[in-house]
Amino acid sequence: MTLEEKVALCHAQSKFSSAGVPRLGIPELWMSDGPHGVRAEINWNDWGYANWTNDSITAFPALTCLAATWNPEMSAKYGKAIGEEARYREKDVLLGPGVNIYRTPMNGRNFEYMGEDPYLAGVMCVPYIQELQKNGVAACVKHYALNNQELWRGHIDVHLSDRALHEIYLPAFKAAVEEGGAWSIMGAYNQIRGQHACHNDWALNKILKGDWQFDGCVITDWGGAHDTYEAAVNGLDIEMGSYTNGLTSESAFTYDDYYLAAPYLKLLKEGKVPMSTIDDKASRILRLIFRTAMNRQKPYGSVCTDEHYAAAREIGNEGIVLMKNAPVEKKGAPLLPIAAGHYRNILVVGDNAVRLLNQGGGSSELKVKDMVSPLDGLRALYGDKVSYAQGYVAGRPMYGYADEIPASVTDSLRAEAVEMAKQADLVVLVGGLNKNHFQDCEGGDRLTYGLPFGQNELIEALLDVNKNLVLVLLSGNAVEMPWVSRVPAIVQGWYLGSMGGHSLADMLSGAVNPSGKLPFSFPAKLTDCGAHAFGELSYPGDSIRQEYKEDILVGYRWHDTKKIPALFPFGHGLSYTTFAYGKPQASAKAMPANGALTLTVTVKNTGRVAGKEIVQLYVGDDKCSVLRPLKELKHFAKVALEPGEEKEVTFTLTAADLKFYDEASSAWKYEPGKFKAYVCASSTDVRGTVAFEAE
Ligand code: BGC
């Protein structure tokens, strides 16, 4: 290959493709968003949709929902199905999954990620990547690293301790590379310790390509490159989207002007950057092309098959979280499941009951072939017993953002719903966020922790006339719940994709027993969240710089250690049955240095319906030379149990589960001493502990 041919590989030739080597018959690379489905075709040279008629696909549940299944088999199904769809659409690189850690509920993009715990996110992303790549489609794991908020994402300079990096923010990316074998990774927009993530020497050369031995390609986020020299020497391979933010005229700026195009060629020719940089980039890009576009084993793929819809529905069924389920009358049965034949008049309320939530959100927006809304799903089950009132209006497209909705509109919609609720036996309010700007949406963070569009007032007003209220929240983020003690049943329904309405109806009716658990904490108020406990510099930063002052105490690690209970804790989720845990047993009193310790615990379904329980094993270090969280998730298992059935769950702890990242030696450190293993049903529901000595 000539030098020019090699350089041509390193940058975009259109919005979503990069060049091959036509002279040698080496094909282009075609990329597509995103993590939840294969995005519709975009124009060659602007952000507009191309309006093809053959690019409608299956929308899978958002990644928060996948994480909430706590079931790696669901990740495998997800990766296989989305991989087949990407293959059918002739994509070589799928821009996902996202594994940035949920640091604050204000982050507009949390719905695309897998929650607040690095171990959970790491375990869950691996089968997705492996199954996706079996289709000859590369995963592009994003956004590496520390893109934990959307506000000022293009430049905010994140500072944090080495410990927080290695213990919290890097492990899921490490698992994606080392265990998942990801073929590509997307550099984040933000800066890390003074250098842009897309050409950050430390993040790319030292950690990713050095320590983790990553043999794939680093691709920029769209417009994430800022400097030719740094891009050349600091480990970036493919530059995408420069000056293509839709705001800048491209007439004067061509693909040839990209940092890794003509300016790079010039530096190479002048000897200002070593030839080894381009040889490394070209080798990596060719390897990616051989793995994908030139992969001779790749299947043909398929879209919108029965299997894909079944996978979407099953993942939704396993990920929905029943957060609260209380009786309405003292001594009565819990409100859910909706008893068959019990209600004659079910009122469904809410914009999100009919809203197409495949739309909005930014780059993960999807053009679906089919979409079952919550109202459709409930009507399919309960027919004409179901009536509907909008209750509130959720901003665009009719009225613009929240503050533009006239109060008279909100008031009259609420009044109508309240009137209808008086006549209903049961009210199902489907609300939440709406995937528009300042909500769960790329490019901006949320402005308030509370529910938007007058939903708090609506909830209270409905409760005043009808106590049989089921609240279904569709969101990828926690929200403030001032009415929590009054609402008997609360369901976290995420964004569930094409089959979402069926999944919700399955769960609400009891056809499916809920088995999801929260992948992040719901703080009672925003300042109860570690990221918000240290003022502006910690979140959102001063617009230039940001310091993660809560350090390693992210999510439940903060709530637990600081004794600030979350309203709903990490790992929480109810079932229509009950589970009894036996006393956990350890294989020995001590764990030998470099040895292992086996823990067993029995779990029994003590209720009347089959169900699945997620057994969580946390470990705490009783005494340590550095601050440690009270306890940290180290293993988990999801067990299916028939009524009356009991199973034994076994976990093996090793030295790796006890180590912390030692800043003095820049290595993981094992400190002998007293530890405690916590067998839990959630991060605060401890069912048994075992104290042991690490030798
Ligand atoms: C997003 C990426 C996305 C890319 C291409 C960027 O704005 O941050 O996640 O893959 O656009 O659409």
Coordinates of C-alpha atoms and ligand atoms in Angstrom, one line a residue, residues 16 33 39 47 95 109 142-143 153 186 189 221-222 363 442, ligand 1:
F16 CA -20.8 6.9 8.6
D33 CA -25.6 3.7 15.6
R39 CA -30.2 3.3 13.1
W47 CA -27.1 14.5 9.4
L95 CA -21.7 1.9 17.6
R109 CA -27.5 9.6 28.3
K142 CA -18.4 3.7 23.9
H143 CA -17.6 6.3 25.2
R153 CA -19.3 17.0 26.8
M186 CA -15.1 4.8 20.6
Y189 CA -15.7 13.8 23.5
D221 CA -16.8 10.0 18.6
W222 CA -18.2 12.1 15.8
S363 CA -28.0 9.1 18.0
E442 CA -27.9 13.1 24.1
Ligands
BGC1 C1 -22.6 10.2 19.8 C2 -22.1 8.8 19.5 C3 -22.7 8.3 18.2 C4 -22.2 9.3 17.1 C5 -22.7 8.9 15.7 C6 -22.2 11.1 18.6 O1 -22.8 12.4 18.8 O2 -22.0 10.7 21.0 O3 -22.6 7.9 20.5 O4 -22.3 7.0 17.9 O5 -22.6 10.6 17.4 O6 -24.0 9.2 15.6

